[in-house]
Coordinates of C-alpha atoms in Angstrom, one line a residue:
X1162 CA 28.1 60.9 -9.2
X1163 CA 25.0 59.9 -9.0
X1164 CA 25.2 56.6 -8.6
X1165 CA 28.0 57.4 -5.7
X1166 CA 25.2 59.9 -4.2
X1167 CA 22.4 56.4 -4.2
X1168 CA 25.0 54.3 -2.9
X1169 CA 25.7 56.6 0.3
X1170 CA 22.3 57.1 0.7
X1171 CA 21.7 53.3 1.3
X1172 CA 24.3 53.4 3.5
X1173 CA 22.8 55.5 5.2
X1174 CA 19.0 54.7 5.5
X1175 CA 19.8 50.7 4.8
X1176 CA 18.8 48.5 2.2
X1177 CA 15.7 47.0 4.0
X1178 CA 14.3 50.4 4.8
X1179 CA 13.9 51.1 1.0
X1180 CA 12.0 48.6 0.9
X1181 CA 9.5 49.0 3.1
X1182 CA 11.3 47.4 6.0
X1183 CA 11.3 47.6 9.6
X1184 CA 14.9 48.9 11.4
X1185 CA 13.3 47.3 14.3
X1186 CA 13.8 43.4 14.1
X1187 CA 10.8 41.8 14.5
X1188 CA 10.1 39.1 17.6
X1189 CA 9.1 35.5 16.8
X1190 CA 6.7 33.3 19.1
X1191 CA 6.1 29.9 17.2
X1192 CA 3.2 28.2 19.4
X1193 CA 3.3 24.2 18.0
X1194 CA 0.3 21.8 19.4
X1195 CA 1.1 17.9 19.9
X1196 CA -1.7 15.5 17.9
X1197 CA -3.9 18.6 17.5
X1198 CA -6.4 17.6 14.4
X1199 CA -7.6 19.5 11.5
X1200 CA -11.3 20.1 13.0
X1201 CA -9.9 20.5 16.5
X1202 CA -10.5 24.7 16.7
X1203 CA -13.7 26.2 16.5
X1204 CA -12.5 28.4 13.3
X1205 CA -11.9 25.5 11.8
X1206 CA -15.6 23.6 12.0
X1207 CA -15.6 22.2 15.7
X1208 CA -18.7 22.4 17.3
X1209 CA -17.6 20.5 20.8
X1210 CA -14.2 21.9 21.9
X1211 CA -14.1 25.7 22.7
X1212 CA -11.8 28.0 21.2
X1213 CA -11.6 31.2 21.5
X1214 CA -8.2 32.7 22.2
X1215 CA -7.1 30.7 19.3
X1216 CA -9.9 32.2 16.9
X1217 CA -9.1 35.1 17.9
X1218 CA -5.9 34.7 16.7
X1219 CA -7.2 33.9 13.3
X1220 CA -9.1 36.5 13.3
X1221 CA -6.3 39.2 13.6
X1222 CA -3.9 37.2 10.9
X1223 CA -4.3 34.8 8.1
X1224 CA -5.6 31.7 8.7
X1225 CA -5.0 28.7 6.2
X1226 CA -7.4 25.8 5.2
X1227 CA -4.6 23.5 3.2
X1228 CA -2.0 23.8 6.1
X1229 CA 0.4 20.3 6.5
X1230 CA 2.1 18.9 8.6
X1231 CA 5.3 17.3 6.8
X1232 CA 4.7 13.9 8.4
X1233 CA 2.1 12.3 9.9
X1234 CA 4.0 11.9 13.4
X1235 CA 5.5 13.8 16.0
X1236 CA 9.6 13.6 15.4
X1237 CA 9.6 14.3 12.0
X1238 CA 7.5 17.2 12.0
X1239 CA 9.5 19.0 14.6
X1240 CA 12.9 18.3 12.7
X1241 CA 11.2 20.2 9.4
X1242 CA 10.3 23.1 11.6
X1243 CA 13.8 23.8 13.3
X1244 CA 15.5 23.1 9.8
X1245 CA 12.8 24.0 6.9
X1246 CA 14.0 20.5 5.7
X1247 CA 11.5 17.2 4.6
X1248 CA 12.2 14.5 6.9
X1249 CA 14.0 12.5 4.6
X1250 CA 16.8 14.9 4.4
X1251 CA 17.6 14.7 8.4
X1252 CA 17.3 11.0 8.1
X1253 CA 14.5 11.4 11.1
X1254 CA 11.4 10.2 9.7
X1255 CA 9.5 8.6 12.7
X1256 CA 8.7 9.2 16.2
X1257 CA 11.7 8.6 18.1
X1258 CA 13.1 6.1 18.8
X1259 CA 9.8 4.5 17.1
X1260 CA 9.6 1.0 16.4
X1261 CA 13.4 0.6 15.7
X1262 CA 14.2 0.8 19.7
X1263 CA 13.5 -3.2 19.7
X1264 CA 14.3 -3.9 16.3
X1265 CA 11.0 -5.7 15.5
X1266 CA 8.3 -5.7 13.2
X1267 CA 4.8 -7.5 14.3
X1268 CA 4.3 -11.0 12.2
X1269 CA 1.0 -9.0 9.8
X1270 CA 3.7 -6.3 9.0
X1271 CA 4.6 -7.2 5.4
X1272 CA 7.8 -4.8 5.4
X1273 CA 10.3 -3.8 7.8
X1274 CA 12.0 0.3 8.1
X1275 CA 15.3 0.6 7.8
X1276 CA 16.9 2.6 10.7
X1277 CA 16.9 6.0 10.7
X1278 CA 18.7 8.6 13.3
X1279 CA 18.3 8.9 16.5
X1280 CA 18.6 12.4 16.8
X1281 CA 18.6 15.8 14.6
X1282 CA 22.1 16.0 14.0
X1283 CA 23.7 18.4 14.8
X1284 CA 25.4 19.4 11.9
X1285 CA 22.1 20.4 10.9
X1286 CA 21.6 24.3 11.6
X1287 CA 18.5 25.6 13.2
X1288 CA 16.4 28.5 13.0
X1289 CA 17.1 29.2 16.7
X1290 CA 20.7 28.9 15.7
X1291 CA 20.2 31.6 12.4
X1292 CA 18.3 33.6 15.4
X1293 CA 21.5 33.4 17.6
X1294 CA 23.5 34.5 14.7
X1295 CA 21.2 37.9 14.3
X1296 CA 21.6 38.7 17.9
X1297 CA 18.2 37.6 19.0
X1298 CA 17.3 35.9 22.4
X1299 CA 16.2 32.3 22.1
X1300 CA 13.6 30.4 24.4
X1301 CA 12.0 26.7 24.5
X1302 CA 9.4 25.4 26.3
X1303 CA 8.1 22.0 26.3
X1304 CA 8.3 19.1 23.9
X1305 CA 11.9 18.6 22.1
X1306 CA 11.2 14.9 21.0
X1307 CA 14.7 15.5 18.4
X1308 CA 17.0 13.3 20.1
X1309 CA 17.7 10.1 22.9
X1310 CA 20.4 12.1 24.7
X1311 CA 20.7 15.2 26.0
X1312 CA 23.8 16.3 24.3
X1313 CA 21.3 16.7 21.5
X1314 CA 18.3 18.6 23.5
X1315 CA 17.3 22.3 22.5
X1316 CA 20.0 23.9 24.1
X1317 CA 22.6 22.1 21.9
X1318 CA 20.4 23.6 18.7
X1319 CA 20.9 27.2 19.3
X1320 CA 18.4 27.9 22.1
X1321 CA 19.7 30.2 25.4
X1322 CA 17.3 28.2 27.4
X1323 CA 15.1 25.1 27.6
X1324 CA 12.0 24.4 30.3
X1325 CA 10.5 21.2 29.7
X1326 CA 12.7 20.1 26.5
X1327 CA 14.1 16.4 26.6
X1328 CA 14.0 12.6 24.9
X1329 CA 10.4 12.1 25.8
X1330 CA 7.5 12.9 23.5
X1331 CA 5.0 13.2 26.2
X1332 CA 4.8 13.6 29.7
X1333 CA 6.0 10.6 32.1
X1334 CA 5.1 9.2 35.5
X1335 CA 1.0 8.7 35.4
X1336 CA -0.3 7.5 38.3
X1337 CA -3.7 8.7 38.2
X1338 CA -6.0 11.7 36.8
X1339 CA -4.9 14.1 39.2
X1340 CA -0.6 13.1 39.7
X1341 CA 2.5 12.5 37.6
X1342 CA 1.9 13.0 33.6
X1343 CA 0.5 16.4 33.2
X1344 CA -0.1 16.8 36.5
X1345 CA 3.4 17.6 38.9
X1346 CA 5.5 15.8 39.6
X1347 CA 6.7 15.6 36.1
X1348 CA 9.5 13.8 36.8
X1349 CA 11.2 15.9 33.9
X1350 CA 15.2 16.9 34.1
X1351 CA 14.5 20.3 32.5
X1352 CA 11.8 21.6 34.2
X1353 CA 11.5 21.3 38.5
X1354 CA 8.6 20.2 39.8
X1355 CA 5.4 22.1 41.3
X1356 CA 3.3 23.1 44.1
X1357 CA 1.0 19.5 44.1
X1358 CA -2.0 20.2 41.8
X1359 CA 0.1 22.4 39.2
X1360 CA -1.0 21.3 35.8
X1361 CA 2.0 21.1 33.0
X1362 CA 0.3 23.4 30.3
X1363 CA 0.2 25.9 32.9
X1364 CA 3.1 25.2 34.5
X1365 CA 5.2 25.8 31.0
X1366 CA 2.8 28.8 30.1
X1367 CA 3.9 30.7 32.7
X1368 CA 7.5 30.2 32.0
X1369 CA 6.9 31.8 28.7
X1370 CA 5.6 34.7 30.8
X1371 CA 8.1 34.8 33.0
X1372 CA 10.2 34.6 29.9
X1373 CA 8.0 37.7 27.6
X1374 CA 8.5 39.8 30.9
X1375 CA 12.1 39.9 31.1
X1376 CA 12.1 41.4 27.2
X1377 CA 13.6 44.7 26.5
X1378 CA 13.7 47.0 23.2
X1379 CA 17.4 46.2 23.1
X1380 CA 17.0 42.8 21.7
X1381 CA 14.9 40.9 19.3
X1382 CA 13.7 37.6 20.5
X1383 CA 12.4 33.9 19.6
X1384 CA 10.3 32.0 22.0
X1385 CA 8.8 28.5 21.1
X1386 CA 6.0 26.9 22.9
X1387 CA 6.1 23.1 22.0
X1388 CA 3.1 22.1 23.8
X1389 CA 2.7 18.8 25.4
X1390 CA -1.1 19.1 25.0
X1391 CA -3.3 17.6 23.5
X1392 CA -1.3 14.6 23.2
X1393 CA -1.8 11.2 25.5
X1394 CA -2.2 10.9 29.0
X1395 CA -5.8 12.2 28.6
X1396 CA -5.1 14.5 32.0
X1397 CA -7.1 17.8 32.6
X1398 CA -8.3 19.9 34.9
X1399 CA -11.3 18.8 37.0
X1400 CA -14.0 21.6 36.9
X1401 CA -13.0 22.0 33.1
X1402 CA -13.8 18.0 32.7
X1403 CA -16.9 18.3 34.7
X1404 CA -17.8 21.2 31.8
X1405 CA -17.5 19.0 29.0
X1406 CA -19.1 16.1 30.3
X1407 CA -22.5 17.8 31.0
X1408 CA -22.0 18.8 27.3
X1409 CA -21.4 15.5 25.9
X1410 CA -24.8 14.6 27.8
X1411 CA -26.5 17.1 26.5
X1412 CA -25.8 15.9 22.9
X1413 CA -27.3 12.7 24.0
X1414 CA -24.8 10.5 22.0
X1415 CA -25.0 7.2 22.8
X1416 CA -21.5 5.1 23.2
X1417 CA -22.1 2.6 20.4
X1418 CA -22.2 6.0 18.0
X1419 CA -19.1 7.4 19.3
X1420 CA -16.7 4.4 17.1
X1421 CA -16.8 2.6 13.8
X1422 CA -14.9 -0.6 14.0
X1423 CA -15.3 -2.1 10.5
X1424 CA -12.3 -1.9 8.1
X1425 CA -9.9 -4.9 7.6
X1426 CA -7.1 -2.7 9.1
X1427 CA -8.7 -2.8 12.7
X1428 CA -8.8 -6.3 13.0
X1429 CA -4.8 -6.6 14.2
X1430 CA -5.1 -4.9 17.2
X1431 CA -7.8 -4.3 19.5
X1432 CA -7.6 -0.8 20.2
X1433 CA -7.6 0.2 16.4
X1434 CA -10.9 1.6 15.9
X1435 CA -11.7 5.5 14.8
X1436 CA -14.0 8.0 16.4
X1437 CA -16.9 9.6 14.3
X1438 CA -17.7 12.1 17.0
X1439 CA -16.1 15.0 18.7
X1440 CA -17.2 14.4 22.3
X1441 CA -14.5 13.2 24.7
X1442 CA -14.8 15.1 28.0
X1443 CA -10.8 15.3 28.9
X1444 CA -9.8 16.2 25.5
X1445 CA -12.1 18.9 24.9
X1446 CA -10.5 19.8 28.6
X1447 CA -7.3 19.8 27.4
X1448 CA -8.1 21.7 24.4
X1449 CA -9.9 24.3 26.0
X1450 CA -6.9 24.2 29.0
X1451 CA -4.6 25.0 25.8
X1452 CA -6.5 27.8 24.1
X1453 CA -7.0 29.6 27.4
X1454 CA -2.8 29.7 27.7
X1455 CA -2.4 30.9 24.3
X1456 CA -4.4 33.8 25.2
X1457 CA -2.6 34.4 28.3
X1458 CA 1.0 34.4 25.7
X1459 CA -1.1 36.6 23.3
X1460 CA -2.4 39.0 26.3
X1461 CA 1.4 39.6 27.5
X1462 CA 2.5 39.9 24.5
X1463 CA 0.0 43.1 24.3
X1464 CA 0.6 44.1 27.6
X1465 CA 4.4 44.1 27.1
X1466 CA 3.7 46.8 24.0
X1467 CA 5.5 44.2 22.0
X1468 CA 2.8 42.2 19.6
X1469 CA 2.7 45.2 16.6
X1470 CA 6.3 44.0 15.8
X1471 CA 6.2 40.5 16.5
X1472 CA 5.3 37.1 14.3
X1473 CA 3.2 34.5 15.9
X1474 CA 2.7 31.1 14.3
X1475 CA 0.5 28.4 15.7
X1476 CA 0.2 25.0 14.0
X1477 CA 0.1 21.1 15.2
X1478 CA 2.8 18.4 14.2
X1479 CA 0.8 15.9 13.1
X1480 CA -3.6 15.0 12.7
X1481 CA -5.5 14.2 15.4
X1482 CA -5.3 11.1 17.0
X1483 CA -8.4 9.2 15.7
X1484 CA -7.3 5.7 15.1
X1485 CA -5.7 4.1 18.1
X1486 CA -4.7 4.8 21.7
X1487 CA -8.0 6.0 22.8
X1488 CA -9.2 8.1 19.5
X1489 CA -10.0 10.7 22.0
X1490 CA -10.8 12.9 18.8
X1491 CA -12.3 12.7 15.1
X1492 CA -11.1 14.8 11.8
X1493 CA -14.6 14.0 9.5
X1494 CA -14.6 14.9 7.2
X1495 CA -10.6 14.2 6.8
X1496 CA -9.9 10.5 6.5
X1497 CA -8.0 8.8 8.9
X1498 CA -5.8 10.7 11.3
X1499 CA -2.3 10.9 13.4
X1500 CA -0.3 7.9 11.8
X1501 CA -1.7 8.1 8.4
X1502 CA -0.9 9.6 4.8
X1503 CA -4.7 10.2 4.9
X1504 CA -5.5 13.8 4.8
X1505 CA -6.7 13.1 8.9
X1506 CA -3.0 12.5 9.8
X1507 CA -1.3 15.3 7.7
X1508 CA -3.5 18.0 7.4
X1509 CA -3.5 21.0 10.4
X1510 CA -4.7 24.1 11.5
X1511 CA -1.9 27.0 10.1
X1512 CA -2.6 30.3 11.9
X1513 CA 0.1 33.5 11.2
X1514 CA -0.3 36.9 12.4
X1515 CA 2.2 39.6 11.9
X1516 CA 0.5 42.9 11.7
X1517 CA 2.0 45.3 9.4
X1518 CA 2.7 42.1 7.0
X1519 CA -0.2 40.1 6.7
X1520 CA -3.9 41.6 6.4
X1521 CA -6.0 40.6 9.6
X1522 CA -9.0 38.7 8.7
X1523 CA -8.1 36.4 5.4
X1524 CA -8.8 33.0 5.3
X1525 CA -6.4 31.4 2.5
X1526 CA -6.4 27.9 0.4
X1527 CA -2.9 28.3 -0.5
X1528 CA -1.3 24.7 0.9
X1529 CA 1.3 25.5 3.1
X1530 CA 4.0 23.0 5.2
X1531 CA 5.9 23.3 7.9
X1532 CA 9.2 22.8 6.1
X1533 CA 7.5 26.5 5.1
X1534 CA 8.1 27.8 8.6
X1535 CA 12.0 28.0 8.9
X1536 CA 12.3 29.9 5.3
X1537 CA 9.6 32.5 6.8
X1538 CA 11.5 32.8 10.3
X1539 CA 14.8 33.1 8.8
X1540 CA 13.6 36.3 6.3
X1541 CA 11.9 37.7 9.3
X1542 CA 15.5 37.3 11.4
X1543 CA 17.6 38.5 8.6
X1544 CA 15.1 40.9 7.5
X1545 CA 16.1 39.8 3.7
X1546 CA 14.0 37.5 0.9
X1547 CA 17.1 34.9 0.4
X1548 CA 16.8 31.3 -0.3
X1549 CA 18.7 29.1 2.0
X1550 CA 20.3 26.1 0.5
X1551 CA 19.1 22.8 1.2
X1552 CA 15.8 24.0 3.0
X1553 CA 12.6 22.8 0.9
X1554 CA 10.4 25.2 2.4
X1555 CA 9.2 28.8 0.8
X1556 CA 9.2 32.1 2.6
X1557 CA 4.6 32.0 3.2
X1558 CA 4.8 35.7 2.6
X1559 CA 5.8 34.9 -0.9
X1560 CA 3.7 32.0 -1.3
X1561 CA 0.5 34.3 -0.5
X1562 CA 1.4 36.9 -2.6
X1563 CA 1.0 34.8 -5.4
X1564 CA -1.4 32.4 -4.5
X1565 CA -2.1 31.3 -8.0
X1566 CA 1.7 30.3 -8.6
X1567 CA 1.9 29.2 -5.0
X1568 CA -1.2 26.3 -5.8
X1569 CA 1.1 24.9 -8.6
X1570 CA 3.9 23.7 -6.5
X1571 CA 4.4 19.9 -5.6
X1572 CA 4.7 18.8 -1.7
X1573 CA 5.8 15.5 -0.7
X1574 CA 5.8 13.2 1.9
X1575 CA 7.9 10.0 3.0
X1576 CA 6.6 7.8 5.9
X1577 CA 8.5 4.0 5.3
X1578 CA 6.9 3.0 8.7
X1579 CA 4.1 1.2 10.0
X1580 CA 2.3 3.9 12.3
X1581 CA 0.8 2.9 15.6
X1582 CA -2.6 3.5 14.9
X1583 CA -2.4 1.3 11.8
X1584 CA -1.5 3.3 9.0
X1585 CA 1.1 1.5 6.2
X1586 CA 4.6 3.0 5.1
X1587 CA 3.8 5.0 2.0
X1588 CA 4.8 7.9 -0.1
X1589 CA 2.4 11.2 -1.4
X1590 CA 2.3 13.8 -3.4
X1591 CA 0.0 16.3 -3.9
X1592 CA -0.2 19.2 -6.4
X1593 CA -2.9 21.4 -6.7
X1594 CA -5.8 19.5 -6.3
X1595 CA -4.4 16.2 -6.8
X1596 CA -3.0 13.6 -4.2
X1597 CA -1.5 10.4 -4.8
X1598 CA -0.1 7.9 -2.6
X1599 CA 2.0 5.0 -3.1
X1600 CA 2.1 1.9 -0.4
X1601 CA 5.5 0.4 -0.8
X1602 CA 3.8 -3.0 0.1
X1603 CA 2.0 -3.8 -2.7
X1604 CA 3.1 -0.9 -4.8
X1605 CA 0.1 0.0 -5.5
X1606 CA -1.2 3.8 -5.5
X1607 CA -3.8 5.7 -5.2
X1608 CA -5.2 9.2 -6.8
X1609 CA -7.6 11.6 -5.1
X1610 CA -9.4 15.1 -5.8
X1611 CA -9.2 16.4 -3.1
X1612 CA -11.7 19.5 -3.8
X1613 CA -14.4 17.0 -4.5
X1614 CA -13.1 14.0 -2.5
X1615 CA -11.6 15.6 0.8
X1616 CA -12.4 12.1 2.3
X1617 CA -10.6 10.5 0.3
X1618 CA -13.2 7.7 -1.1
X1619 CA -13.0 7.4 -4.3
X1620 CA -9.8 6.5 -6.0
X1621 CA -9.6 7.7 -9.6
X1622 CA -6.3 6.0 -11.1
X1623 CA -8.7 4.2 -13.5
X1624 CA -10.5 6.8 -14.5
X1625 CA -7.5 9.4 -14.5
X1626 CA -4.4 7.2 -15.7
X1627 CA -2.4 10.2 -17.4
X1628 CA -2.5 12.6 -13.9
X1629 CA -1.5 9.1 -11.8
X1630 CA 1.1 8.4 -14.1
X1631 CA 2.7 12.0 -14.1
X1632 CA 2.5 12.3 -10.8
X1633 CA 3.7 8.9 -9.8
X1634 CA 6.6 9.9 -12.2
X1635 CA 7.1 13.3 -10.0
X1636 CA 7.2 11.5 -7.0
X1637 CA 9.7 8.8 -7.7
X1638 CA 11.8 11.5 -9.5
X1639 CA 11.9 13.1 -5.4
X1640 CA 12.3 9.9 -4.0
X1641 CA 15.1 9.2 -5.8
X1642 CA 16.7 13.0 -5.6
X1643 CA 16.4 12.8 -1.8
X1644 CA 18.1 8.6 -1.5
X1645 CA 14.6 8.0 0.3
X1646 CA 15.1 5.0 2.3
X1647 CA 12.4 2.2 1.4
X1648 CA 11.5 -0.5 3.6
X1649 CA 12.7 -4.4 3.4
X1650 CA 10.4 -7.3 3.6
X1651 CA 9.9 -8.3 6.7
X1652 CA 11.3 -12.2 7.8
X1653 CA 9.0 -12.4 10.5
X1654 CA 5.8 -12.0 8.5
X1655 CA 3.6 -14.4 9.0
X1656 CA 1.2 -15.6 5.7
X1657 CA -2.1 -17.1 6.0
X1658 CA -4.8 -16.2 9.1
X1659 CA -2.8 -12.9 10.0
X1660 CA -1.4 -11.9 7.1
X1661 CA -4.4 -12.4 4.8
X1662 CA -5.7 -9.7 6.7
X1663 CA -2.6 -7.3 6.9
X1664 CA -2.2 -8.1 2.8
X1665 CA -5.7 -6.4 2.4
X1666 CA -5.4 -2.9 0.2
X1667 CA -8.6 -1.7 0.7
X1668 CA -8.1 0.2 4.0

């Protein structure tokens, strides 16, 4: 009788509400930053760029200092975080359409990618599509980057609507600083163009508004800002520009000290070189452009009565771009950047607030990914602690709950590409505090501590041989379990002059 007396009382009250759950489901705003770097927030050790909306949003949740992206470029990145998946798994592991749209490699490229897809597929099932399922209200904004046609575009992958969402992983149609790119018209099939002058981050800011407005206690929802910012065309508002470059005067840096330009890696392209000092005028723009529209998505979410039951997640897809294409930004102390399997191109600010779920205020070294995203949105959807098949990710309420068990685990990254800011195609690993990575053109790896080496300078296989060998094992064991793709030697690759230098492994 008893037993029948518990089982009608659960019935009654709900399974989740013994436990300390909400009735109420809670909201999800995931706001994701293109090319944003490690060092690029104030909270996070910048002393340029400004700030403060964003550190304020640390300050209220949990902010994390071994946060990853799961690849070191755009495309990839974003197909973890609507599946919970490494990029291996969806078959998109570079920047679409990458380098495979022409089918060439350059002649100092030792190696050649295999293709890869063109698109999430979608058989693949999204956490937008879970959110669907749990009859929450779905929303995109900006960048998709997840597939070449449009059957494929956000609204095929469980969202109600899409502003801004297409093929392109950055904004078209520059002309100069003040029209087409991130300035209107943005020549952009999901999104109509503005009044001349609008700028895009606004623009798509105040469609979340519009969006957080129209949001009744009837219905849970999910809203996603994908921000174009700050990736390239360096585009930003004037007066904010003008603000920036009396700062960079006042620091007094003088343009020779801005660049280093003296690894072998450099020499194949001429605008391969990497920034030592956070001081570009636009970007800091940008950036600043970027945290003030975060604040106006936290404000209204305040306003609306609706941020005590709502989870906001803010990360970046890849490092900052510090190598190439302008290096408009540095990650010193983090080697490399955007591109690379160097701490620079994978590591990324992680912020989380949910208030009633996480304490406000903690600062956490528990490494977290963004294949860790999806698990956490789809328990906060289903209000349940389950383990989806196939997803690699981990639920980050669980994972900071037991930090100590949560440092052991093993995270893994594929890249069989040649980057355009010079990186190699390569494989990692890191577990707790160890990283290795393998470059599939000499086969050669490398082993780093990377509590007492976050640069990344000194390479201890030699003097560690046991942890490079078990780790080396632990990653070709995953390579294997996931049928990684590895690159083919490329036809075209020209020895002597040029590939002397590209044949270098000291980079």
């Amino acid at each position: 009788m008893r037993r029948i007396g518990l089982i009608l009382f659960l019935g009654v009250l709900g399974w989740h509400s013994l436990f300390g759950q909400s009735k109420t489901k809670p909201n999800v705003v995931i706001i994701y930053a293109d090319d944003l770097g490690w060092k690029d927030l104030s909270c996070y050790g910048s002393t340029f760029y400004e700030t403060p909306n964003l550190d304020r949003l640390a300050k209220e949740g949990i902010q994390f200092r071994n946060g990853y992206a799961s690849a070191p470029v755009c495309s990839p990145s974003r197909a973890s975080l609507m599946t919970g998946k490494y990029p291996v798994k969806t078959d998109v592991t570079d920047w679409l359409r990458g380098r495979q749209a022409d089918g060439k490699a350059r002649p100092y490229e030792k190696m050649i990618a295999k293709p890869i897809a063109d698109q999430l597929a979608l058989s693949e099932k999204t956490f937008a599509e879970l959110a669907l399922e749990n009859g929450y209200r779905t929303f995109s904004a900006g960048k998709w980057h997840l597939g070449e046609q449009e059957q494929f575009w956000p609204e095929a992958q469980g969202f109600q609507v899409n502003k801004g969402g297409t093929s392109k992983g950055a904004p078209v149609g520059f002309k100069n600083d003040s029209t087409g790119g991130f300035f209107t018209p943005y020549l952009n099939p999901r999104l109509a163009d503005g009044p001349p002058g609008e700028y895009l981050t606004d623009r798509l800011t105040d469609e979340c508004l519009n969006f957080l407005q129209q949001q009744k206690d009837d219905a849970p929802f999910v809203l996603v800002y994908s921000l174009y910012a700050v990736h390239n065309p360096m585009q930003a508002p004037r007066a904010l520009v003008e603000k920036y470059q009396q700062k960079q005067r006042q620091m007094g840096i003088q343009p020779d000290q801005l660049f280093r330009k003296n690894e072998p890696w450099m020499a194949f392209e001429p605008g391969w070189k990497q920034r030592t000092v956070q001081s570009n005028p636009v970007y800091a723009a940008m950036l600043e452009n970027m945290d003030h529209n975060v604040g106006r998505i936290l404000d209204q979410l305040a306003a609306s009565g609706l941020a005590e039951n709502t989870l906001v997640l803010f990360s970046s897809d890849n490092g900052g771009l510090s190598t190439a294409e302008g290096s408009p930004t540095t990650n010193d102390p983090l080697r490399a950047g955007k591109g690379w399997l160097y701490e620079g191109g994978i590591r990324v600010p992680v912020i989380m607030r949910w208030p009633g779920k996480i304490t406000a205020g903690q600062i956490s070294d528990v490494p977290v990914n963004t294949i860790d995203f999806y698990p956490t949105f789809a328990n906060a959807i289903r209000q349940s602690t389950q383990k989806d098949q196939d997803v690699d990710g981990e639920d980050i309420l669980k994972l900071i709950a037991k930090p100590g068990q949560a440092k052991k685990r093993a995270l893994y990254w594929h890249y069989p590409h040649y980057s355009n800011q010079g990186g190699k195609p390569g494989s990692a690993i890191i577990q707790h505090p160890f990283k290795l990575i393998y470059n599939h053109e000499d086969q050669s790896i490398e082993l780093y501590d990377l509590i007492d080496d976050i640069s990344e300078t000194n390479n201890l296989v030699q003097v560690k041989p046991a942890i490079a060998k078990k780790m080396q094992h632990k990653l070709q064991g995953w390579l294997t379990r996931v049928k990684a793709k590895f690159p083919d030697k490329n036809p075209g690759y020209v020895d002597g002059d040029v590939g002397s230098r590209s044949g270098r492994d000291d980079w």
